[in-house]
Coordinates of N, CA and C in Angstrom, one line a residue:
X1 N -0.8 -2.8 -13.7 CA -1.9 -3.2 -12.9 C -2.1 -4.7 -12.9
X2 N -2.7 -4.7 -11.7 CA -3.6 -6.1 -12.0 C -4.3 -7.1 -11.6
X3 N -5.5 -7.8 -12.6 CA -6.1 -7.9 -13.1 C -6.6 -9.4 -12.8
X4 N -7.5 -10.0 -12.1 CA -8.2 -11.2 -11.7 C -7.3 -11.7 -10.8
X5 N -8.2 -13.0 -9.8 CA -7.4 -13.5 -8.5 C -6.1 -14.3 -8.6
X6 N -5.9 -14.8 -9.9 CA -4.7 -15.2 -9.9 C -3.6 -14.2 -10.2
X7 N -3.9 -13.6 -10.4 CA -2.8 -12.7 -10.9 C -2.6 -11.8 -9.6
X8 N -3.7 -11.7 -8.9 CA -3.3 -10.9 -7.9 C -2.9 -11.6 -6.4
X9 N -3.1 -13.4 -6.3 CA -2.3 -14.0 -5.8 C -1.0 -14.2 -6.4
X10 N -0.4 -14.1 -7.6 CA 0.9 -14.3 -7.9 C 1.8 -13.4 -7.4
X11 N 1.4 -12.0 -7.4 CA 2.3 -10.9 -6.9 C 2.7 -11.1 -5.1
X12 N 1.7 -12.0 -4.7 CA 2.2 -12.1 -3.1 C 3.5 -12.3 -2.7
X13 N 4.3 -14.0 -3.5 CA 4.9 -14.4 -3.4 C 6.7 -12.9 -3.0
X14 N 6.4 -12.4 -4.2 CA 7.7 -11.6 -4.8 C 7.8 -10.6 -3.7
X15 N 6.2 -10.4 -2.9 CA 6.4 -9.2 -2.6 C 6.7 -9.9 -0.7
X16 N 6.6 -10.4 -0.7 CA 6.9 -11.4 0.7 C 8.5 -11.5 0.7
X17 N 9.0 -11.7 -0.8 CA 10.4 -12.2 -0.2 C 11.3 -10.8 -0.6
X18 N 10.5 -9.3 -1.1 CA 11.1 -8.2 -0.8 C 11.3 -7.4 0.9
X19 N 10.3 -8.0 0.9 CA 10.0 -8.2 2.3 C 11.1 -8.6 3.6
X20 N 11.7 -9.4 3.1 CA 12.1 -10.8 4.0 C 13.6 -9.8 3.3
X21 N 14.0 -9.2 2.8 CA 15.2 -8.6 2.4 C 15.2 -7.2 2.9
X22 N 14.0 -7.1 4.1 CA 14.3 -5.7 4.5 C 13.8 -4.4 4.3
X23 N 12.7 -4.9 3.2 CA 11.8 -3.3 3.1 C 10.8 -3.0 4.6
X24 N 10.6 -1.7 4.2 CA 10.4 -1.2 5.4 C 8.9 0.1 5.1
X25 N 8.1 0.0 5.7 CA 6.6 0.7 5.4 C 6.5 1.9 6.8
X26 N 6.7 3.0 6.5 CA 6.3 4.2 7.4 C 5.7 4.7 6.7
X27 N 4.2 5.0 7.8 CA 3.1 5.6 7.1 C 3.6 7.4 7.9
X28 N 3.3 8.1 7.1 CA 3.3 9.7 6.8 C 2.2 10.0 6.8
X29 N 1.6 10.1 6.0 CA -0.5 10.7 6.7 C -1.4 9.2 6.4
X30 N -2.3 9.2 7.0 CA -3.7 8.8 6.9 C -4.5 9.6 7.2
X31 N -6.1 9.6 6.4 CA -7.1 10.1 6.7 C -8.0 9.1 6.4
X32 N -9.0 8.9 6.6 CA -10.2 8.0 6.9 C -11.3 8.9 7.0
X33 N -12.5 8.8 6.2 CA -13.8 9.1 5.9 C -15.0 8.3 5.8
X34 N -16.0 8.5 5.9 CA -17.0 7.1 5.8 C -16.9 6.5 4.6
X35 N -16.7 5.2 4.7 CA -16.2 4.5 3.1 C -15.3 5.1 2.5
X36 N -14.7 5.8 3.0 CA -13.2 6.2 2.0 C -11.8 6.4 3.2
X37 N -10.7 5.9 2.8 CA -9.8 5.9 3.6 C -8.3 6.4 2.1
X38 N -7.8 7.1 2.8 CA -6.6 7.7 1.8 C -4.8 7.8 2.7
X39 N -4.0 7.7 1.9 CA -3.0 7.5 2.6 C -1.5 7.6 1.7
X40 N -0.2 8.8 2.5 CA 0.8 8.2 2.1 C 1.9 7.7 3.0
X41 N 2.7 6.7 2.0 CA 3.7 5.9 3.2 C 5.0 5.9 2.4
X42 N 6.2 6.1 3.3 CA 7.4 5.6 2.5 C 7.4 4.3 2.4
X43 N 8.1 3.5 1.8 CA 7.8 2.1 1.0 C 9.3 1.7 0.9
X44 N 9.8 0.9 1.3 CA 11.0 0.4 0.7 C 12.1 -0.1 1.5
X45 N 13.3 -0.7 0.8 CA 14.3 -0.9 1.5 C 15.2 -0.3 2.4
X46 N 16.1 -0.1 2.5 CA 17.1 1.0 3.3 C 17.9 1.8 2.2
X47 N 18.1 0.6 1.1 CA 19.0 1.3 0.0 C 18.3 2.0 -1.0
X48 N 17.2 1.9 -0.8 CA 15.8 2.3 -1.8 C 14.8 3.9 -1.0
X49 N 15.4 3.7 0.2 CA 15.1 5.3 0.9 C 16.0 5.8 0.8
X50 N 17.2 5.9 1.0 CA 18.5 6.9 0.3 C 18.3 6.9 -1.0
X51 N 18.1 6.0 -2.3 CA 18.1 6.7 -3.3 C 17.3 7.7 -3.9
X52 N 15.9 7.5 -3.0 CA 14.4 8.0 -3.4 C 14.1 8.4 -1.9
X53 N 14.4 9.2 -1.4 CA 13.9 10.1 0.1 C 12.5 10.1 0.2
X54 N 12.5 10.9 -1.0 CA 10.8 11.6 -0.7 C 9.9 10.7 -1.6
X55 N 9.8 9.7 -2.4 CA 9.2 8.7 -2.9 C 8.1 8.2 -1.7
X56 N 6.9 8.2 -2.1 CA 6.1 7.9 -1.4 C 5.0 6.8 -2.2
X57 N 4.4 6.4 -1.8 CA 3.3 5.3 -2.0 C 2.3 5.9 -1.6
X58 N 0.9 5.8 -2.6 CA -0.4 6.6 -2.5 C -1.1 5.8 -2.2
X59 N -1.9 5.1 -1.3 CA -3.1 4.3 -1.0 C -4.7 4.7 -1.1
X60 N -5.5 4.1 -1.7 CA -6.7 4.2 -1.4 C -7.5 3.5 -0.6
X61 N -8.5 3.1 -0.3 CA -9.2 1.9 0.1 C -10.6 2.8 0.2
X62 N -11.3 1.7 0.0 CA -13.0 2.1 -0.3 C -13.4 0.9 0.8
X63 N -14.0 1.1 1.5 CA -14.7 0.6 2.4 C -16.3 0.1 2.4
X64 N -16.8 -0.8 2.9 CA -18.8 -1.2 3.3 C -18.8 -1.8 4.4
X65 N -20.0 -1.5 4.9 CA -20.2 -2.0 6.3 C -21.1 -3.3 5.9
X66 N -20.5 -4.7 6.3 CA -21.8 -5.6 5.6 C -21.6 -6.5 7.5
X67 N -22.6 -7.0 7.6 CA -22.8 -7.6 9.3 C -22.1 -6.9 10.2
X68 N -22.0 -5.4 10.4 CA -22.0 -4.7 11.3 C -20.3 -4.5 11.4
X69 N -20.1 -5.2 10.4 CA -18.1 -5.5 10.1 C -18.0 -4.3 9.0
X70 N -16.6 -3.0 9.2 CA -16.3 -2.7 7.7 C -15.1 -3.7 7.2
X71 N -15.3 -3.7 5.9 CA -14.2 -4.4 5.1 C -13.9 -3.8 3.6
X72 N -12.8 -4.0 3.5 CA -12.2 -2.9 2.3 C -13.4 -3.9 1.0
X73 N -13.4 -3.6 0.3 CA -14.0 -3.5 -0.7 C -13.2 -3.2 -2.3
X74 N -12.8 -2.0 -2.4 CA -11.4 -1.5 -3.0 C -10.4 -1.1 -2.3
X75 N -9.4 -1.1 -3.0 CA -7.7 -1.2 -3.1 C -6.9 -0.6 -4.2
X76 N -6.3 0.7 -4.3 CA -5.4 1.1 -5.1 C -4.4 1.8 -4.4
X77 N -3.0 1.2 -4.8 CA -2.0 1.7 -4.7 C -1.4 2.4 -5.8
X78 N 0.3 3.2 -5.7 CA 0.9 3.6 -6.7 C 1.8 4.4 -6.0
X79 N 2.5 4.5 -6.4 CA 3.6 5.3 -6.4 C 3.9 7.0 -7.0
X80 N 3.9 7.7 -5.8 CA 3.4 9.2 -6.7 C 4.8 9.6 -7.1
X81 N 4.5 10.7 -8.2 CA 5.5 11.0 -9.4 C 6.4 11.4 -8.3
X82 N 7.5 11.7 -9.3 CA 8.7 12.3 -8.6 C 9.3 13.5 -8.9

């Protein structure tokens, strides 16, 4: 995990240039509830979906309505077991 804004600006970088090598995000379900949003997505490269097919990424997000705007609030991801 982790843990305060710098740390959780540091991970940007890495994840920008996995990115720029070709990972690839299909979402598979969403649901959405008042203040709660849940979700899973395949995640990954090309060489990283053949080795792990059914590997999926588990999203959460917690939502508030503040100036008539929603905006996430919380954020957890992970990776469900295999």
């Amino acid at each position: 995990g982790v843990r305060g804004l710098a740390a959780y600006q540091g991970v940007w970088p890495p994840f920008f240039e996995w990115l720029r090598g070709g990972a690839l995000f299909e979402l598979v379900e969403l649901q959405v509830h008042a203040g709660l949003g849940h979700g899973l997505l395949r995640c990954g490269t090309p060489e990283e979906y053949r080795q792990h097919p059914d590997r999926r990424l588990r999203l959460t997000f917690g939502f508030v309505r503040r100036d008539g705007h929603w905006q996430i609030a919380h954020e957890h991801h992970s990776f469900t077991l295999p």
